């Protein structure tokens, strides 16, 4: 890894509903507070996707924007190559769908995805909208996860994918299995907006540990984050 930790904010011009770009800001801030140099590299529809970055984040999107992002990632497979090499990837909401084998749009059209996650997504009868809380299943995470979900797609996990968490409140992946999110290798996806990493510092640090190849990080004492978590988990 280079001396500066480089965080790829992938396609914020088309994927980034509900402030999902904030996830990159949280990663940068948590790195800087621990004395690391860190910068955000924005990769737009005008740029090829580099495979040399240390962490990648992608936000949610509506159907048409989602389709533009899918095409771009298929044309420039830097993200897929980086993930295959062990780089951490955080995919929010529509980004799970884009990174799967295929997804169906709200009009029933099937679109081929990037194939990084062993998942498929089809629209459900009702939209999942509201607060979501879960118990993490990913080893190393001990704190409940909290976010805001807004999606109609329901995501089914295949055998190569494992869930991120079990739902305690809200809908999650939306196919009736009580699961939320997806983990496959160094990539993980979640339906949690929020931004997810502002609400879930343990998840942010999981990505940072993977990027740095370390088991532990210096703890950060951030009472305002604890306060935000208390409010959201109680809400
Ligand atoms: N269009 C997708 C769905 O409704 C994703 C929405 C989102 O990212 N908020 O399932």
Short mmCIF file of C-alpha atoms and ligand atoms in Angstrom, two decimals:
data_model
loop_
_atom_site.label_atom_id
_atom_site.label_comp_id
_atom_site.label_asym_id
_atom_site.label_seq_id
_atom_site.Cartn_x
_atom_site.Cartn_y
_atom_site.Cartn_z
CA UNK A 1 0.00 0.00 0.00
CA UNK A 2 1.17 3.56 -0.67
CA UNK A 3 1.79 5.83 2.33
CA UNK A 4 -1.47 7.64 1.84
CA UNK A 5 -4.57 5.50 2.23
CA UNK A 6 -6.60 6.14 -0.90
CA UNK A 7 -10.36 5.80 -0.59
CA UNK A 8 -12.24 5.41 -3.86
CA UNK A 9 -15.65 7.05 -3.91
CA UNK A 10 -17.02 5.22 -6.92
CA UNK A 11 -19.47 7.02 -9.22
CA UNK A 12 -20.82 9.63 -6.77
CA UNK A 13 -22.28 11.38 -9.84
CA UNK A 14 -24.82 8.54 -10.26
CA UNK A 15 -24.66 6.48 -7.05
CA UNK A 16 -25.02 8.39 -3.80
CA UNK A 17 -28.54 8.81 -2.45
CA UNK A 18 -29.06 9.77 1.23
CA UNK A 19 -25.55 11.12 1.71
CA UNK A 20 -23.85 7.78 1.05
CA UNK A 21 -20.74 9.73 -0.04
CA UNK A 22 -20.38 10.43 3.68
CA UNK A 23 -19.05 6.89 4.11
CA UNK A 24 -15.82 7.91 2.38
CA UNK A 25 -15.58 11.00 4.61
CA UNK A 26 -15.99 8.86 7.73
CA UNK A 27 -13.24 6.47 6.59
CA UNK A 28 -10.89 9.37 5.86
CA UNK A 29 -11.61 11.02 9.21
CA UNK A 30 -11.14 7.83 11.26
CA UNK A 31 -7.83 7.22 9.48
CA UNK A 32 -6.62 10.80 10.00
CA UNK A 33 -7.57 10.78 13.68
CA UNK A 34 -5.21 7.83 14.04
CA UNK A 35 -2.37 9.61 12.30
CA UNK A 36 -2.68 8.11 8.81
CA UNK A 37 -2.66 10.20 5.66
CA UNK A 38 -5.86 9.54 3.79
CA UNK A 39 -7.54 10.99 0.74
CA UNK A 40 -10.74 10.48 -1.21
CA UNK A 41 -10.46 9.81 -4.93
CA UNK A 42 -13.73 10.45 -6.76
CA UNK A 43 -14.25 8.23 -9.77
CA UNK A 44 -17.00 9.58 -12.02
CA UNK A 45 -18.55 8.35 -15.27
CA UNK A 46 -15.71 10.25 -17.01
CA UNK A 47 -12.99 8.15 -15.39
CA UNK A 48 -11.85 4.56 -15.76
CA UNK A 49 -12.05 2.71 -12.41
CA UNK A 50 -8.52 2.24 -11.02
CA UNK A 51 -7.62 -1.06 -9.38
CA UNK A 52 -4.88 0.41 -7.21
CA UNK A 53 -6.94 2.09 -4.47
CA UNK A 54 -6.98 0.88 -0.86
CA UNK A 55 -10.73 1.02 -0.09
CA UNK A 56 -13.76 1.42 -2.37
CA UNK A 57 -17.21 2.76 -1.48
CA UNK A 58 -20.33 2.90 -3.63
CA UNK A 59 -23.69 4.45 -2.74
CA UNK A 60 -27.32 3.78 -3.59
CA UNK A 61 -29.18 4.95 -6.69
CA UNK A 62 -32.46 4.81 -8.56
CA UNK A 63 -33.00 2.47 -11.53
CA UNK A 64 -31.70 4.61 -14.43
CA UNK A 65 -28.61 5.81 -12.55
CA UNK A 66 -28.01 2.25 -11.40
CA UNK A 67 -27.93 1.11 -15.01
CA UNK A 68 -25.34 3.74 -16.01
CA UNK A 69 -23.15 2.67 -13.10
CA UNK A 70 -23.47 -1.02 -14.04
CA UNK A 71 -22.35 -0.37 -17.60
CA UNK A 72 -19.39 1.72 -16.43
CA UNK A 73 -18.17 -0.90 -13.95
CA UNK A 74 -18.46 -3.63 -16.58
CA UNK A 75 -16.47 -1.54 -19.05
CA UNK A 76 -13.73 -0.66 -16.52
CA UNK A 77 -13.35 -3.67 -14.17
CA UNK A 78 -10.84 -2.04 -11.77
CA UNK A 79 -13.13 -2.49 -8.78
CA UNK A 80 -13.64 -6.21 -9.47
CA UNK A 81 -9.87 -6.70 -9.84
CA UNK A 82 -9.13 -4.80 -6.63
CA UNK A 83 -11.71 -6.88 -4.72
CA UNK A 84 -10.22 -10.09 -6.13
CA UNK A 85 -6.89 -8.86 -4.73
CA UNK A 86 -8.40 -8.37 -1.25
CA UNK A 87 -9.23 -4.64 -1.25
CA UNK A 88 -12.20 -3.80 0.99
CA UNK A 89 -15.35 -2.67 -0.83
CA UNK A 90 -18.47 -1.16 0.77
CA UNK A 91 -21.59 -1.30 -1.43
CA UNK A 92 -24.77 0.44 -0.29
CA UNK A 93 -28.28 -0.54 -1.42
CA UNK A 94 -28.45 -0.30 -5.24
CA UNK A 95 -24.70 -0.98 -5.30
CA UNK A 96 -25.36 -4.49 -3.91
CA UNK A 97 -27.72 -5.05 -6.81
CA UNK A 98 -25.28 -3.65 -9.38
CA UNK A 99 -22.46 -5.85 -8.05
CA UNK A 100 -24.64 -8.99 -8.14
CA UNK A 101 -25.26 -11.39 -11.06
CA UNK A 102 -28.42 -9.58 -12.16
CA UNK A 103 -31.20 -7.35 -10.92
CA UNK A 104 -34.68 -6.65 -12.15
CA UNK A 105 -35.80 -3.03 -12.37
CA UNK A 106 -39.17 -1.85 -11.07
CA UNK A 107 -40.55 -2.31 -14.62
CA UNK A 108 -39.49 -5.96 -14.62
CA UNK A 109 -36.49 -5.67 -16.93
CA UNK A 110 -33.55 -7.91 -16.04
CA UNK A 111 -30.12 -6.22 -16.14
CA UNK A 112 -26.85 -8.16 -15.96
CA UNK A 113 -24.71 -7.02 -13.03
CA UNK A 114 -21.01 -7.06 -12.37
CA UNK A 115 -20.93 -10.53 -10.77
CA UNK A 116 -18.79 -9.58 -7.79
CA UNK A 117 -21.45 -10.72 -5.32
CA UNK A 118 -23.22 -14.09 -5.61
CA UNK A 119 -26.64 -12.43 -5.31
CA UNK A 120 -29.67 -11.68 -7.47
CA UNK A 121 -32.32 -9.01 -6.92
CA UNK A 122 -35.95 -8.76 -7.96
CA UNK A 123 -38.59 -6.17 -7.02
CA UNK A 124 -40.92 -7.06 -4.13
CA UNK A 125 -44.58 -6.14 -3.64
CA UNK A 126 -43.94 -3.54 -0.99
CA UNK A 127 -41.14 -1.03 -0.63
CA UNK A 128 -38.91 -1.50 2.41
CA UNK A 129 -38.65 1.95 3.94
CA UNK A 130 -37.67 3.05 7.41
CA UNK A 131 -35.19 2.37 10.18
CA UNK A 132 -33.38 -0.96 10.11
CA UNK A 133 -31.48 -2.49 13.04
CA UNK A 134 -29.57 -5.75 12.93
CA UNK A 135 -27.29 -8.09 14.86
CA UNK A 136 -24.05 -8.55 12.96
CA UNK A 137 -23.03 -12.02 11.78
CA UNK A 138 -19.65 -10.93 10.41
CA UNK A 139 -16.93 -12.16 12.79
CA UNK A 140 -15.29 -9.29 14.67
CA UNK A 141 -18.41 -7.10 14.77
CA UNK A 142 -20.05 -7.04 18.19
CA UNK A 143 -22.29 -3.96 18.15
CA UNK A 144 -25.82 -3.75 16.69
CA UNK A 145 -25.93 -2.12 13.26
CA UNK A 146 -28.29 0.75 12.50
CA UNK A 147 -29.36 2.43 9.27
CA UNK A 148 -32.20 3.72 7.13
CA UNK A 149 -33.45 1.56 4.28
CA UNK A 150 -35.41 2.52 1.18
CA UNK A 151 -35.59 -0.10 -1.54
CA UNK A 152 -38.04 -2.22 -3.44
CA UNK A 153 -35.52 -4.76 -4.60
CA UNK A 154 -35.27 -8.00 -2.61
CA UNK A 155 -31.84 -9.65 -2.67
CA UNK A 156 -31.31 -13.41 -2.53
CA UNK A 157 -27.88 -14.67 -1.48
CA UNK A 158 -26.22 -17.55 -3.36
CA UNK A 159 -23.86 -20.10 -1.84
CA UNK A 160 -20.71 -17.99 -2.17
CA UNK A 161 -22.22 -15.05 -0.28
CA UNK A 162 -22.89 -14.83 3.45
CA UNK A 163 -25.17 -12.33 5.20
CA UNK A 164 -23.77 -9.30 7.00
CA UNK A 165 -26.37 -9.41 9.77
CA UNK A 166 -29.72 -10.68 11.09
CA UNK A 167 -32.58 -8.17 11.14
CA UNK A 168 -34.06 -7.18 14.50
CA UNK A 169 -36.13 -4.30 13.14
CA UNK A 170 -37.07 -3.39 9.57
CA UNK A 171 -36.82 -5.49 6.41
CA UNK A 172 -33.18 -5.93 5.29
CA UNK A 173 -32.58 -7.97 2.13
CA UNK A 174 -36.33 -8.30 1.70
CA UNK A 175 -36.80 -11.93 0.63
CA UNK A 176 -38.22 -13.19 3.91
CA UNK A 177 -35.06 -14.80 5.31
CA UNK A 178 -34.53 -12.15 8.00
CA UNK A 179 -31.06 -11.38 6.69
CA UNK A 180 -29.38 -8.08 5.92
CA UNK A 181 -26.51 -7.35 3.60
CA UNK A 182 -23.89 -9.52 1.98
CA UNK A 183 -20.27 -10.43 2.62
CA UNK A 184 -18.05 -12.06 0.02
CA UNK A 185 -14.30 -12.00 0.45
CA UNK A 186 -13.21 -8.45 1.23
CA UNK A 187 -16.38 -6.91 -0.21
CA UNK A 188 -19.51 -6.22 1.77
CA UNK A 189 -22.87 -4.75 0.97
CA UNK A 190 -25.72 -3.40 3.08
CA UNK A 191 -29.11 -1.78 2.57
CA UNK A 192 -28.26 0.69 5.34
CA UNK A 193 -28.04 4.33 4.35
CA UNK A 194 -27.39 6.79 7.08
CA UNK A 195 -24.55 7.13 6.00
CA UNK A 196 -23.91 3.61 7.28
CA UNK A 197 -20.38 4.26 8.53
CA UNK A 198 -21.34 7.40 10.46
CA UNK A 199 -23.82 5.30 12.39
CA UNK A 200 -21.65 2.18 12.64
CA UNK A 201 -18.04 3.00 13.51
CA UNK A 202 -17.22 -0.67 14.08
CA UNK A 203 -18.08 -1.37 10.44
CA UNK A 204 -15.89 1.55 9.34
CA UNK A 205 -12.98 0.18 11.35
CA UNK A 206 -13.52 -3.29 9.90
CA UNK A 207 -12.92 -1.85 6.41
CA UNK A 208 -9.91 0.13 7.62
CA UNK A 209 -8.37 -2.95 9.26
CA UNK A 210 -8.80 -4.92 6.04
CA UNK A 211 -7.19 -2.11 4.03
CA UNK A 212 -4.25 -1.78 6.41
CA UNK A 213 -3.91 -5.54 7.00
CA UNK A 214 -3.99 -5.09 10.79
CA UNK A 215 -5.97 -6.85 13.54
CA UNK A 216 -6.37 -3.85 15.83
CA UNK A 217 -6.71 -0.10 15.63
CA UNK A 218 -6.32 2.54 18.33
CA UNK A 219 -9.80 3.18 19.81
CA UNK A 220 -11.38 6.58 19.18
CA UNK A 221 -13.42 8.29 21.85
CA UNK A 222 -16.22 10.10 20.01
CA UNK A 223 -19.15 10.81 22.36
CA UNK A 224 -21.20 12.43 19.59
CA UNK A 225 -21.08 9.19 17.58
CA UNK A 226 -22.18 7.22 20.66
CA UNK A 227 -25.00 9.72 21.14
CA UNK A 228 -26.11 9.36 17.49
CA UNK A 229 -26.11 5.56 17.83
CA UNK A 230 -28.14 5.67 21.05
CA UNK A 231 -30.73 7.93 19.40
CA UNK A 232 -31.02 5.85 16.23
CA UNK A 233 -31.17 2.51 18.00
CA UNK A 234 -33.87 3.85 20.34
CA UNK A 235 -35.89 5.66 17.64
N1 LIG B 1 -33.56 1.00 -7.08
C1 LIG B 1 -33.22 0.12 -6.02
C2 LIG B 1 -34.40 -0.44 -5.24
O1 LIG B 1 -35.42 0.22 -5.07
C3 LIG B 1 -32.22 0.77 -5.08
C4 LIG B 1 -32.74 1.94 -4.32
C5 LIG B 1 -31.68 2.65 -3.48
O2 LIG B 1 -30.47 2.50 -3.68
N2 LIG B 1 -32.13 3.48 -2.54
O3 LIG B 1 -34.31 -1.56 -4.81
#
